[in-house]
Coordinates of C-alpha atoms and ligand atoms in Angstrom, one line a residue:
M1 CA -8.6 -10.2 -13.2
C2 CA -12.2 -11.1 -12.6
G3 CA -13.3 -13.6 -10.0
I4 CA -15.5 -16.5 -10.8
V5 CA -17.4 -18.8 -8.3
G6 CA -19.8 -21.7 -8.7
Y7 CA -21.7 -24.0 -6.4
I8 CA -23.8 -27.2 -6.8
G9 CA -25.0 -29.3 -3.9
K10 CA -27.6 -29.4 -1.1
R11 CA -27.1 -25.9 0.3
D12 CA -28.7 -22.7 -1.0
A13 CA -26.3 -21.6 -3.7
Y14 CA -26.8 -17.8 -3.3
P15 CA -25.1 -17.3 0.1
V16 CA -22.2 -19.5 -0.9
L17 CA -21.8 -17.5 -4.1
I18 CA -22.0 -14.1 -2.5
K19 CA -19.5 -15.0 0.2
G20 CA -17.2 -16.3 -2.5
L21 CA -17.5 -13.1 -4.5
H22 CA -16.5 -11.1 -1.5
R23 CA -13.4 -13.2 -1.1
L24 CA -12.6 -12.8 -4.8
E25 CA -13.4 -9.1 -5.0
Y26 CA -9.7 -8.3 -4.9
R27 CA -9.6 -9.6 -8.4
G28 CA -11.8 -6.9 -9.8
Y29 CA -14.7 -4.8 -8.6
D30 CA -16.2 -3.1 -11.6
S31 CA -19.4 -5.1 -11.6
A32 CA -20.9 -8.2 -10.0
G33 CA -23.5 -10.8 -11.0
V34 CA -25.0 -14.1 -10.3
A35 CA -26.9 -16.8 -12.2
L36 CA -29.1 -19.3 -10.3
I37 CA -31.4 -22.1 -11.4
S38 CA -34.5 -22.2 -9.2
E39 CA -36.5 -25.3 -8.1
D40 CA -38.8 -24.9 -11.2
K41 CA -35.6 -25.1 -13.3
E42 CA -35.8 -21.4 -14.4
L43 CA -32.6 -19.6 -15.0
H44 CA -32.3 -16.2 -13.2
V45 CA -29.5 -13.7 -13.9
Y46 CA -29.0 -10.7 -11.7
K47 CA -26.1 -8.3 -12.3
T48 CA -25.1 -4.7 -11.7
K49 CA -22.3 -2.2 -12.0
G50 CA -20.1 -1.7 -8.9
K51 CA -19.2 -3.9 -6.0
V52 CA -20.7 -7.1 -4.6
A53 CA -22.5 -5.1 -2.0
N54 CA -24.4 -3.3 -4.8
L55 CA -25.4 -6.7 -6.2
E56 CA -26.7 -7.8 -2.7
Q57 CA -28.8 -4.7 -2.5
M58 CA -30.2 -5.2 -6.0
V59 CA -31.2 -8.9 -5.5
S60 CA -32.9 -8.3 -2.1
Q61 CA -36.3 -8.2 -3.8
H62 CA -35.7 -11.1 -6.2
D63 CA -35.9 -14.9 -6.1
V64 CA -32.5 -16.2 -5.2
S65 CA -33.6 -19.8 -4.5
G66 CA -31.7 -22.7 -6.0
T67 CA -28.9 -25.1 -5.1
V68 CA -26.9 -24.5 -8.2
G69 CA -25.4 -21.2 -9.5
I70 CA -22.4 -19.3 -10.8
A71 CA -21.2 -15.8 -10.0
H72 CA -18.7 -13.2 -11.1
T73 CA -16.9 -10.1 -10.1
R74 CA -15.4 -8.1 -13.0
W75 CA -12.3 -6.2 -13.9
A76 CA -13.4 -4.6 -17.2
T77 CA -11.5 -5.4 -20.4
H78 CA -14.0 -5.2 -23.3
G79 CA -16.7 -2.7 -22.7
E80 CA -17.0 -0.1 -19.9
P81 CA -18.0 -1.2 -16.4
N82 CA -21.8 -1.0 -16.6
D83 CA -24.9 -3.2 -15.9
V84 CA -25.1 -4.6 -19.4
N85 CA -21.4 -5.6 -19.7
A86 CA -21.6 -7.2 -16.3
H87 CA -21.4 -11.0 -16.2
P88 CA -23.2 -13.5 -16.3
H89 CA -24.1 -13.2 -19.9
Y90 CA -27.1 -14.9 -21.5
S91 CA -27.1 -16.6 -24.8
Q92 CA -29.5 -15.5 -27.5
S93 CA -32.4 -17.7 -26.3
E94 CA -31.5 -17.0 -22.7
S95 CA -31.2 -20.7 -22.0
L96 CA -27.4 -20.5 -21.2
A97 CA -25.6 -18.2 -18.7
L98 CA -21.9 -17.9 -18.7
I99 CA -19.2 -16.2 -16.6
H100 CA -15.6 -15.6 -17.8
N101 CA -12.2 -14.5 -16.6
G102 CA -9.8 -13.8 -19.4
I103 CA -9.9 -12.4 -23.0
I104 CA -11.2 -14.0 -26.1
E105 CA -8.8 -12.6 -28.7
N106 CA -10.6 -13.7 -31.8
Y107 CA -14.0 -12.6 -30.6
M108 CA -14.5 -10.3 -33.6
L109 CA -14.2 -13.2 -36.0
L110 CA -16.6 -15.3 -34.0
K111 CA -19.0 -12.4 -33.6
Q112 CA -19.1 -12.0 -37.4
V113 CA -20.1 -15.7 -37.8
L114 CA -22.9 -15.1 -35.3
L115 CA -24.1 -11.9 -36.9
D116 CA -24.2 -13.6 -40.3
N117 CA -26.5 -16.2 -38.6
G118 CA -28.9 -13.6 -37.2
Y119 CA -27.6 -13.3 -33.7
T120 CA -27.8 -10.0 -31.9
F121 CA -25.8 -8.6 -29.0
R122 CA -26.7 -6.7 -25.9
S123 CA -23.2 -6.0 -24.6
C124 CA -19.8 -5.0 -25.9
T125 CA -18.1 -7.9 -24.3
D126 CA -16.1 -10.8 -25.7
T127 CA -17.8 -13.0 -23.1
E128 CA -21.2 -12.5 -24.7
V129 CA -19.8 -13.6 -28.0
L130 CA -18.5 -16.8 -26.4
V131 CA -21.8 -17.8 -24.8
Q132 CA -23.7 -17.0 -28.0
F133 CA -21.2 -19.1 -29.9
I134 CA -21.6 -22.0 -27.6
E135 CA -25.3 -21.9 -28.1
Y136 CA -24.8 -21.6 -31.9
V137 CA -22.5 -24.7 -31.8
K138 CA -25.0 -26.6 -29.6
K139 CA -27.9 -25.9 -32.0
T140 CA -26.1 -26.5 -35.2
N141 CA -24.3 -29.7 -34.1
K142 CA -27.3 -30.9 -32.0
V143 CA -25.1 -31.8 -29.1
D144 CA -25.4 -31.4 -25.3
L145 CA -23.8 -28.5 -23.4
R146 CA -20.5 -30.3 -22.6
H147 CA -19.9 -31.2 -26.2
A148 CA -20.9 -27.7 -27.3
V149 CA -18.4 -26.1 -24.9
Q150 CA -15.8 -28.5 -26.1
I151 CA -16.3 -27.8 -29.8
A152 CA -16.7 -24.1 -29.3
L153 CA -13.5 -23.8 -27.3
R154 CA -11.5 -25.5 -30.0
E155 CA -12.3 -22.4 -32.1
V156 CA -11.3 -19.9 -29.4
I157 CA -8.0 -18.0 -29.3
G158 CA -7.2 -16.4 -26.0
A159 CA -7.4 -16.9 -22.3
Y160 CA -10.4 -18.1 -20.3
A161 CA -11.8 -19.6 -17.2
I162 CA -15.5 -20.1 -17.7
A163 CA -18.5 -21.6 -16.1
V164 CA -21.8 -22.2 -17.8
V165 CA -25.2 -23.2 -16.6
E166 CA -28.3 -24.1 -18.6
R167 CA -32.0 -23.5 -18.0
G168 CA -33.9 -26.7 -17.3
N169 CA -30.7 -28.5 -16.0
P170 CA -30.2 -27.7 -12.3
D171 CA -27.9 -30.7 -11.9
Q172 CA -24.9 -29.5 -13.9
I173 CA -22.2 -26.8 -14.2
I174 CA -19.7 -27.0 -17.1
A175 CA -16.4 -25.2 -16.5
A176 CA -13.2 -24.9 -18.5
R177 CA -9.9 -23.1 -18.5
K178 CA -7.0 -22.0 -20.6
S179 CA -4.4 -19.6 -19.1
S180 CA -6.8 -18.3 -16.4
P181 CA -7.0 -20.1 -13.1
L182 CA -9.8 -22.4 -12.0
V183 CA -10.1 -24.7 -9.0
V184 CA -12.9 -27.2 -8.1
G185 CA -13.5 -27.9 -4.4
I186 CA -14.9 -31.3 -3.6
G187 CA -17.2 -31.5 -0.6
K188 CA -19.6 -34.2 0.6
D189 CA -22.3 -34.3 -2.0
E190 CA -21.4 -30.8 -3.2
F191 CA -18.9 -29.0 -5.5
F192 CA -17.4 -25.5 -5.4
L193 CA -15.8 -23.7 -8.2
A194 CA -13.6 -20.6 -8.0
S195 CA -10.7 -18.6 -9.5
D196 CA -8.7 -19.5 -6.4
A197 CA -9.2 -21.5 -3.3
T198 CA -10.2 -18.6 -1.0
P199 CA -14.0 -19.1 -1.5
I200 CA -13.6 -22.9 -1.1
I201 CA -11.5 -23.3 2.1
E202 CA -14.5 -22.6 4.4
Y203 CA -16.2 -25.8 3.1
T204 CA -13.6 -28.2 2.0
D205 CA -9.8 -28.6 1.8
Q206 CA -10.0 -31.1 -1.1
V207 CA -9.4 -29.4 -4.5
V208 CA -8.6 -30.1 -8.1
Y209 CA -6.7 -27.5 -10.1
I210 CA -8.1 -27.6 -13.6
K211 CA -5.4 -27.5 -16.2
D212 CA -5.2 -25.7 -19.6
E213 CA -7.7 -26.9 -22.2
E214 CA -9.5 -29.1 -19.7
I215 CA -13.3 -29.1 -19.1
A216 CA -14.7 -29.9 -15.7
V217 CA -18.1 -31.7 -15.9
I218 CA -19.6 -31.0 -12.4
R219 CA -22.8 -32.9 -11.9
R220 CA -24.9 -33.3 -8.8
D221 CA -24.4 -36.6 -7.0
E222 CA -21.8 -37.8 -9.5
P223 CA -18.0 -37.8 -9.4
L224 CA -16.2 -34.9 -10.9
R225 CA -15.1 -35.6 -14.5
I226 CA -12.3 -33.9 -16.3
I227 CA -12.2 -34.1 -20.1
N228 CA -9.9 -32.2 -22.3
L229 CA -10.8 -30.3 -25.5
H230 CA -9.8 -33.4 -27.6
D231 CA -12.2 -35.6 -25.7
I232 CA -9.6 -37.4 -23.6
E233 CA -10.8 -38.2 -20.1
K234 CA -8.3 -37.4 -17.2
T235 CA -8.3 -38.7 -13.6
P236 CA -8.8 -35.6 -11.3
E237 CA -5.7 -35.0 -9.2
I238 CA -7.0 -34.1 -5.7
H239 CA -4.8 -31.8 -3.6
T240 CA -5.2 -30.8 0.1
L241 CA -5.2 -27.1 0.8
E242 CA -2.8 -25.7 3.4
M243 CA -4.5 -22.4 3.9
S244 CA -6.7 -21.5 6.9
L245 CA -9.9 -19.4 7.1
S246 CA -8.4 -16.9 9.6
Q247 CA -5.8 -16.0 7.1
L248 CA -8.5 -14.6 4.9
E249 CA -10.0 -12.3 7.5
K250 CA -9.0 -8.8 8.7
G251 CA -8.3 -9.9 12.3
G252 CA -9.4 -6.6 13.8
Y253 CA -7.5 -4.3 11.4
P254 CA -9.5 -1.7 9.4
H255 CA -7.9 -2.9 6.1
F256 CA -6.1 -6.0 4.8
M257 CA -3.2 -3.8 3.8
L258 CA -2.5 -2.7 7.4
K259 CA -2.9 -6.3 8.6
E260 CA -0.5 -7.5 6.0
I261 CA 2.1 -4.8 6.8
N262 CA 1.9 -5.8 10.4
E263 CA 2.2 -9.5 9.7
Q264 CA 5.6 -9.1 8.1
P265 CA 7.7 -10.0 11.2
Q266 CA 5.8 -13.3 11.3
T267 CA 5.7 -13.9 7.5
I268 CA 9.5 -13.6 7.3
V269 CA 9.8 -16.1 10.1
D270 CA 7.5 -18.4 8.1
C271 CA 9.5 -17.7 4.9
I272 CA 12.9 -18.7 6.5
R273 CA 11.5 -21.5 8.6
G274 CA 13.2 -24.8 7.7
R275 CA 15.5 -23.0 5.3
I276 CA 17.9 -21.4 7.7
N277 CA 19.0 -24.0 10.2
V278 CA 18.3 -23.6 14.0
E279 CA 21.9 -22.7 14.7
G280 CA 21.6 -19.9 12.2
T281 CA 24.7 -21.0 10.3
D282 CA 23.4 -22.4 7.1
V283 CA 20.8 -21.9 4.4
I284 CA 19.2 -24.7 2.5
L285 CA 16.9 -23.9 -0.4
S286 CA 15.8 -27.2 -1.7
G287 CA 15.1 -25.9 -5.2
V288 CA 18.8 -24.9 -5.5
L289 CA 20.1 -27.9 -3.7
D290 CA 18.3 -30.3 -6.1
N291 CA 19.6 -28.4 -9.1
R292 CA 23.1 -27.6 -7.8
E293 CA 24.9 -28.3 -11.1
R294 CA 22.6 -26.0 -13.0
F295 CA 23.4 -23.1 -10.6
L296 CA 27.1 -24.0 -10.6
N297 CA 27.2 -23.8 -14.4
A298 CA 24.8 -20.9 -15.0
Q299 CA 26.4 -18.3 -17.2
R300 CA 23.6 -15.9 -16.7
I301 CA 20.4 -15.4 -14.7
I302 CA 17.4 -13.5 -16.2
I303 CA 14.7 -12.5 -13.8
V304 CA 11.2 -11.8 -15.2
A305 CA 8.4 -10.1 -13.2
C306 CA 5.9 -7.3 -13.1
G307 CA 5.1 -4.4 -10.7
T308 CA 6.2 -5.0 -7.1
S309 CA 7.7 -8.4 -8.0
W310 CA 9.9 -6.6 -10.6
H311 CA 11.2 -4.3 -7.8
A312 CA 12.0 -7.4 -5.8
A313 CA 13.8 -8.7 -8.9
L314 CA 16.0 -5.6 -9.0
I315 CA 17.1 -6.3 -5.4
G316 CA 17.7 -9.9 -6.5
E317 CA 20.0 -8.6 -9.2
H318 CA 22.1 -6.8 -6.7
L319 CA 22.2 -9.8 -4.3
I320 CA 23.1 -12.4 -7.0
E321 CA 25.7 -10.3 -8.8
D322 CA 27.2 -9.1 -5.5
L323 CA 27.4 -12.5 -3.7
C324 CA 27.5 -15.1 -6.5
R325 CA 29.2 -13.2 -9.3
I326 CA 26.8 -14.4 -11.9
P327 CA 25.5 -11.7 -14.4
V328 CA 21.9 -11.0 -13.9
E329 CA 19.4 -9.2 -16.2
V330 CA 16.0 -8.0 -14.9
E331 CA 13.2 -7.8 -17.4
Y332 CA 9.6 -6.6 -17.3
A333 CA 7.8 -9.8 -18.3
S334 CA 5.5 -7.8 -20.6
E335 CA 8.5 -6.5 -22.6
F336 CA 10.5 -9.6 -22.5
R337 CA 7.8 -11.8 -24.0
Y338 CA 7.5 -9.6 -27.1
R339 CA 11.0 -8.6 -27.9
N340 CA 12.7 -11.7 -29.3
P341 CA 15.3 -11.9 -26.4
V342 CA 18.4 -14.0 -26.5
I343 CA 17.7 -17.0 -24.1
R344 CA 20.3 -19.8 -24.0
P345 CA 19.9 -23.3 -22.6
D346 CA 22.5 -22.5 -19.9
D347 CA 20.5 -19.5 -18.7
I348 CA 18.5 -19.7 -15.6
V349 CA 15.2 -17.8 -15.7
I350 CA 13.7 -16.8 -12.4
A351 CA 10.0 -15.8 -12.6
I352 CA 8.7 -13.9 -9.6
S353 CA 5.0 -13.5 -9.0
Q354 CA 2.9 -13.2 -5.8
S355 CA -0.3 -14.5 -7.4
G356 CA 1.5 -16.9 -9.8
E357 CA -1.2 -16.0 -12.3
T358 CA 0.2 -12.8 -13.9
A359 CA -0.4 -13.4 -17.6
D360 CA 2.8 -11.6 -18.8
T361 CA 5.0 -13.4 -16.4
L362 CA 3.4 -16.8 -17.3
A363 CA 4.0 -16.0 -21.0
A364 CA 7.6 -15.1 -20.3
V365 CA 8.1 -18.5 -18.6
E366 CA 6.6 -20.2 -21.6
L367 CA 9.0 -18.3 -23.9
A368 CA 12.0 -19.3 -21.7
R369 CA 10.9 -22.9 -21.8
E370 CA 10.7 -22.9 -25.6
H371 CA 14.3 -21.8 -25.6
G372 CA 15.3 -24.5 -23.2
A373 CA 16.3 -22.4 -20.2
F374 CA 15.9 -23.8 -16.7
I375 CA 13.1 -22.0 -14.9
Y376 CA 12.9 -21.2 -11.2
G377 CA 9.6 -19.8 -9.8
I378 CA 9.3 -17.6 -6.7
C379 CA 5.5 -17.5 -6.0
N380 CA 3.2 -17.1 -3.1
V381 CA 0.1 -18.9 -4.2
I382 CA 0.6 -22.6 -3.9
G383 CA -0.4 -24.6 -7.0
S384 CA -0.7 -21.4 -9.1
S385 CA -0.1 -21.5 -12.8
I386 CA 3.4 -20.0 -12.7
A387 CA 4.4 -22.3 -9.8
R388 CA 3.3 -25.3 -11.9
A389 CA 4.9 -24.0 -15.2
T390 CA 8.4 -23.7 -13.7
D391 CA 11.0 -26.5 -13.4
T392 CA 11.4 -25.8 -9.7
G393 CA 11.3 -23.0 -7.2
S394 CA 10.6 -21.7 -3.8
Y395 CA 7.3 -20.5 -2.3
I396 CA 7.6 -17.4 -0.2
H397 CA 5.0 -18.8 2.3
V398 CA 3.7 -15.4 3.5
G399 CA 0.0 -16.5 3.4
P400 CA -2.8 -15.0 1.3
E401 CA -2.2 -11.4 0.4
I402 CA -5.6 -9.8 -0.1
G403 CA -4.8 -6.1 -0.3
V404 CA -4.2 -5.1 -3.9
A405 CA -1.1 -3.2 -2.8
S406 CA 1.6 -5.8 -2.3
T407 CA 3.4 -5.6 1.0
K408 CA 4.3 -8.8 2.7
A409 CA 4.8 -10.5 -0.6
F410 CA 7.5 -8.0 -1.5
T411 CA 9.5 -8.7 1.7
G412 CA 8.9 -12.4 1.3
Q413 CA 10.2 -12.3 -2.3
V414 CA 13.3 -10.3 -1.2
T415 CA 13.9 -12.8 1.6
V416 CA 13.7 -15.8 -0.8
L417 CA 16.0 -14.0 -3.2
S418 CA 18.4 -13.4 -0.3
M419 CA 18.4 -17.1 0.7
L420 CA 18.8 -18.0 -3.0
A421 CA 21.8 -15.8 -3.4
L422 CA 23.4 -17.1 -0.2
T423 CA 22.9 -20.7 -1.2
I424 CA 24.3 -20.2 -4.7
A425 CA 27.2 -18.2 -3.4
K426 CA 28.1 -21.0 -1.0
Y427 CA 28.0 -23.6 -3.8
R428 CA 30.1 -21.4 -6.1
Q429 CA 32.4 -20.5 -3.3
T430 CA 32.1 -16.8 -4.1
I431 CA 31.5 -15.9 -0.4
A432 CA 33.9 -16.3 2.5
P433 CA 32.5 -18.7 5.2
E434 CA 32.5 -16.0 8.0
Y435 CA 30.7 -13.5 5.8
Y436 CA 28.2 -16.2 4.8
R437 CA 27.4 -16.8 8.4
E438 CA 27.3 -13.1 9.2
L439 CA 24.8 -12.5 6.5
I440 CA 22.6 -15.4 7.7
G441 CA 22.7 -13.9 11.1
E442 CA 21.6 -10.5 9.6
L443 CA 18.8 -12.2 7.7
S444 CA 17.6 -14.0 10.8
S445 CA 17.4 -10.6 12.6
V446 CA 15.0 -9.1 10.1
P447 CA 11.7 -10.1 11.9
E448 CA 12.8 -8.4 15.1
K449 CA 14.0 -5.3 13.3
M450 CA 10.7 -5.1 11.3
R451 CA 8.9 -5.2 14.7
R452 CA 10.9 -2.2 15.9
V453 CA 10.0 -0.2 12.7
L454 CA 6.3 -1.1 13.2
E455 CA 6.4 0.4 16.7
Q456 CA 6.7 3.8 15.0
D457 CA 3.2 3.4 13.4
A458 CA 1.8 6.4 15.3
Q459 CA 4.7 8.7 14.4
I460 CA 4.3 7.7 10.7
R461 CA 0.6 8.3 10.9
D462 CA 1.2 11.8 12.3
L463 CA 3.7 12.5 9.6
S464 CA 1.3 11.4 6.9
K465 CA -1.1 14.1 7.8
I466 CA 1.3 16.8 6.7
F467 CA 1.5 15.3 3.2
T468 CA -2.0 14.1 2.6
Y469 CA -2.7 16.8 0.0
A470 CA 0.6 16.8 -1.8
H471 CA 0.2 16.4 -5.6
N472 CA 3.5 14.8 -6.3
F473 CA 6.2 12.9 -4.5
I474 CA 9.8 11.9 -5.3
Y475 CA 11.4 8.8 -3.7
L476 CA 15.2 8.5 -3.8
G477 CA 17.6 5.7 -3.0
R478 CA 20.9 4.3 -4.1
G479 CA 22.2 0.8 -4.5
Y480 CA 20.0 -1.7 -2.7
N481 CA 17.7 1.1 -1.7
Y482 CA 17.0 2.3 -5.2
P483 CA 14.5 -0.5 -5.9
A484 CA 13.1 0.2 -2.4
A485 CA 12.5 3.8 -3.5
L486 CA 10.7 2.6 -6.7
E487 CA 8.5 0.3 -4.5
G488 CA 7.7 3.2 -2.1
A489 CA 6.6 5.4 -5.0
L490 CA 4.4 2.6 -6.4
K491 CA 2.7 2.0 -3.1
L492 CA 1.8 5.7 -2.8
K493 CA 0.5 6.1 -6.3
E494 CA -1.6 3.0 -6.5
I495 CA -3.5 3.5 -3.3
S496 CA -3.6 7.3 -2.8
Y497 CA -3.6 8.3 -6.5
I498 CA -0.8 10.8 -5.8
H499 CA 1.8 11.0 -8.6
A500 CA 5.0 9.6 -7.3
E501 CA 8.3 8.8 -8.9
G502 CA 11.2 6.6 -7.7
Y503 CA 14.7 7.7 -8.8
P504 CA 18.3 6.7 -8.1
A505 CA 19.3 9.7 -6.0
A506 CA 22.3 10.6 -8.1
E507 CA 20.3 10.8 -11.3
M508 CA 18.3 13.8 -10.0
K509 CA 20.9 16.2 -11.3
H510 CA 20.4 14.9 -14.8
G511 CA 16.9 16.3 -15.1
P512 CA 14.4 15.6 -12.3
I513 CA 16.0 18.1 -9.9
A514 CA 14.3 20.8 -12.0
L515 CA 11.0 19.6 -10.3
I516 CA 12.3 20.5 -6.8
D517 CA 10.6 23.4 -5.0
T518 CA 8.9 23.9 -1.6
E519 CA 5.9 22.0 -2.9
M520 CA 7.8 18.8 -3.7
P521 CA 8.1 16.2 -0.9
V522 CA 11.2 14.0 -1.3
V523 CA 11.4 10.7 0.5
A524 CA 15.1 9.9 0.7
I525 CA 16.2 6.5 1.9
A526 CA 19.6 7.3 3.5
T527 CA 20.4 4.3 5.7
T528 CA 24.0 3.7 6.6
D529 CA 25.7 1.8 3.8
S530 CA 28.7 2.0 1.5
I531 CA 27.4 5.0 -0.4
Y532 CA 25.9 6.8 2.6
E533 CA 28.1 9.9 2.1
K534 CA 27.1 10.1 -1.6
T535 CA 23.4 10.0 -0.7
I536 CA 24.0 12.8 1.8
S537 CA 25.3 14.9 -1.0
N538 CA 22.2 14.2 -3.0
I539 CA 20.0 15.2 -0.1
Q540 CA 22.0 18.4 0.3
E541 CA 21.3 19.2 -3.4
I542 CA 17.6 18.8 -2.7
K543 CA 17.7 21.0 0.4
A544 CA 19.7 23.7 -1.5
R545 CA 16.6 23.9 -3.8
K546 CA 14.2 24.1 -0.9
G547 CA 12.8 20.6 -1.3
R548 CA 11.1 19.1 1.7
V549 CA 12.9 15.9 2.7
I550 CA 11.5 13.0 4.7
A551 CA 14.5 10.8 5.3
I552 CA 14.6 7.1 6.3
V553 CA 17.7 6.8 8.4
T554 CA 19.6 4.3 10.5
E555 CA 18.9 4.5 14.3
G556 CA 21.2 7.0 15.9
D557 CA 21.9 9.0 12.6
T558 CA 22.8 12.6 13.3
I559 CA 24.1 13.8 9.9
V560 CA 20.9 13.3 7.9
R561 CA 18.8 14.3 10.8
N562 CA 20.4 17.8 10.7
L563 CA 19.6 18.1 7.0
A564 CA 16.2 16.5 6.6
D565 CA 12.8 18.1 7.5
Y566 CA 11.5 14.8 9.0
C567 CA 13.2 11.5 9.8
I568 CA 12.0 8.0 10.4
E569 CA 14.6 5.7 12.0
V570 CA 15.1 2.0 11.1
P571 CA 17.4 -0.4 12.9
R572 CA 20.9 -0.9 11.5
M573 CA 21.0 -3.5 8.8
V574 CA 23.7 -4.8 6.5
E575 CA 23.1 -3.1 3.1
N576 CA 22.3 -6.3 1.2
F577 CA 19.1 -6.7 3.2
A578 CA 18.4 -3.0 3.9
P579 CA 15.2 -2.9 1.8
L580 CA 13.6 -5.5 4.1
V581 CA 13.4 -2.8 6.8
S582 CA 13.3 0.4 4.8
A583 CA 10.2 -0.9 2.9
I584 CA 8.1 -0.9 6.1
P585 CA 7.9 2.9 6.8
L586 CA 7.3 3.5 3.1
Q587 CA 4.3 1.1 3.2
L588 CA 2.9 2.7 6.3
L589 CA 3.4 6.2 4.9
A590 CA 1.5 5.3 1.7
Y591 CA -1.2 3.5 3.7
Y592 CA -1.9 6.4 6.1
I593 CA -1.8 9.1 3.3
A594 CA -4.4 7.0 1.4
V595 CA -6.5 6.5 4.5
N596 CA -6.4 10.3 5.2
K597 CA -7.7 10.9 1.7
G598 CA -10.5 8.5 2.2
A599 CA -9.3 6.2 -0.6
N600 CA -10.3 2.6 -0.8
V601 CA -7.0 1.2 0.3
D602 CA -7.6 -2.5 -0.3
Q603 CA -9.3 -2.1 -3.6
P604 CA -7.9 1.0 -5.4
R605 CA -9.6 2.2 -8.5
N606 CA -8.8 0.6 -11.8
L607 CA -6.6 -2.1 -10.3
A608 CA -7.0 -5.8 -9.6
K609 CA -4.8 -8.1 -7.5
S610 CA -4.3 -10.8 -10.1
V611 CA -3.5 -9.5 -13.5
T612 CA -4.5 -12.4 -15.7
V613 CA -4.8 -10.3 -18.9
E614 CA -1.8 -9.0 -20.8
Ligands
M6R701 O1 1.1 -11.4 -8.7 P1 2.3 -10.7 -9.3 O2 3.3 -10.6 -8.2 O3 2.8 -11.3 -10.5 O4 1.7 -9.3 -9.6 C1 2.5 -8.3 -10.2 C2 2.0 -6.9 -10.1 O5 0.7 -6.9 -10.7 C3 1.8 -6.5 -8.7 O6 3.0 -6.6 -8.0 C4 1.3 -5.1 -8.6 O7 2.3 -4.2 -9.1 C5 0.9 -4.7 -7.2 N1 -0.4 -4.1 -7.1 C6 1.8 -3.7 -6.5 O8 1.4 -3.4 -5.2

């Protein structure tokens, strides 16, 4: 949540910062702001409620000169989204300006110290407390800004990625992090700073990921220095980015979400490349291969995740229990971390996260580590905090996902979980060799089958028009398709603001069936599988109560077609991987309903892509 950007070098800072904010807007869009130091060493702060475009409009009449600056796009935590609570925040004397991503948990305590010393506050934010506190420490200890930040942060409890600039000093940005991401880009005679690499890739592919409790001293015409809170200097570890600029653009699509839905046939190819052999007979997931004994001896697997990644985890549970015969528990990371769970050293904990920055999932990983479990990460963002905090893992390699609603990351996660289950099953000999090869063949056929589903785009768009103004939706599925139903419901609610619930189809008769009437659209995933007949009975129960059924069926299906009001066909797929194709029409349906309603599909209200607060 919240995106931060910084620049120091020979270019005008403002255009670099604004472009960077646009790239980071997926992280929050409640307000935006910028702080610049002009030629005459004056510090100018401009900020406003709303999106980056509002900020651009606002500053058009102001001095935006200067070759050093910091900027912020906010997802509100402390204090409502308004101009005053927007970042950057000034210190009392207005000589410092600071931007922040995270939460300062002990800000009330620090604020009291400052109030007792005559400080006053303009905003309701924890961030303003931090910048005031840094100034207080600087004055009382008579130290420079770097030392003041260092001393102040030793007193701070919570999560932060911060950047601070100082009036009169156009040659320096001080930045620091703990539990919120921060990357420094190293160009020729210039430095970039950002919450992730997307604002940086246009200028340089050389980056340093700042680690917890490290301070980056970024000075014009000097090498980058990394010093930790305890004054130990570290050698910056320089990494080369793999991402390309075109991946960050819409490529002719009206929204990132639609682009990302359509990318899935290719992202699955990228995900399985080098992991399924060219003959299509074997899967090699190096994270499992290198830790074969761990997986052979595992007594239990616990999967922790949030949101869409949690839905992928539920599919992982089916796959691993079904193919590998290892008991699996799936946990919401936010619950797991606070409920004193039993974690044993012979447990394997799998953490799934697209961003690799979700605060609850990261905390669950840390808890698992404290208990000595072996931790496997399934992330998308390379070099992200969770990817680095785990013992090993597999990237899903689906490229940057910009739309707040997760689409290609979901299918990438399910694909990695499928390969993981197949690899473990082979080592544990819980799968017959012929069936193993058959499943690999099925998995390899996913991209082509996804393509066929995507060809029905126009039909799904037409269907969406019938349901644009529905107030509620129910999504039903059984077995592997139950998590797909949950995911379909989440997609609809988060981008179209229509209330939607996912349910196991057979659970309807235990209560929710009371909701069914002519006004209730029911999306039933009824593809051909081992419980197809049971699902048909559940659809009949809905129809008997006059519910309107939109069914996702296997190509050539006639039985459900005769029952349902509307049908969308997907290619035949073995049930283990069914969600990989059944997810696509649900993504498109949610997308078009949201577009029909005029909703901001890529940046839905109240949400952010990367949830770095708990
Ligand atoms: O980055 P993560 O996968 O850890 O994110 C978890 C959830 O915040 C995320 O999946 C969220 O539910 C999506 N907006 C759903 O589309």
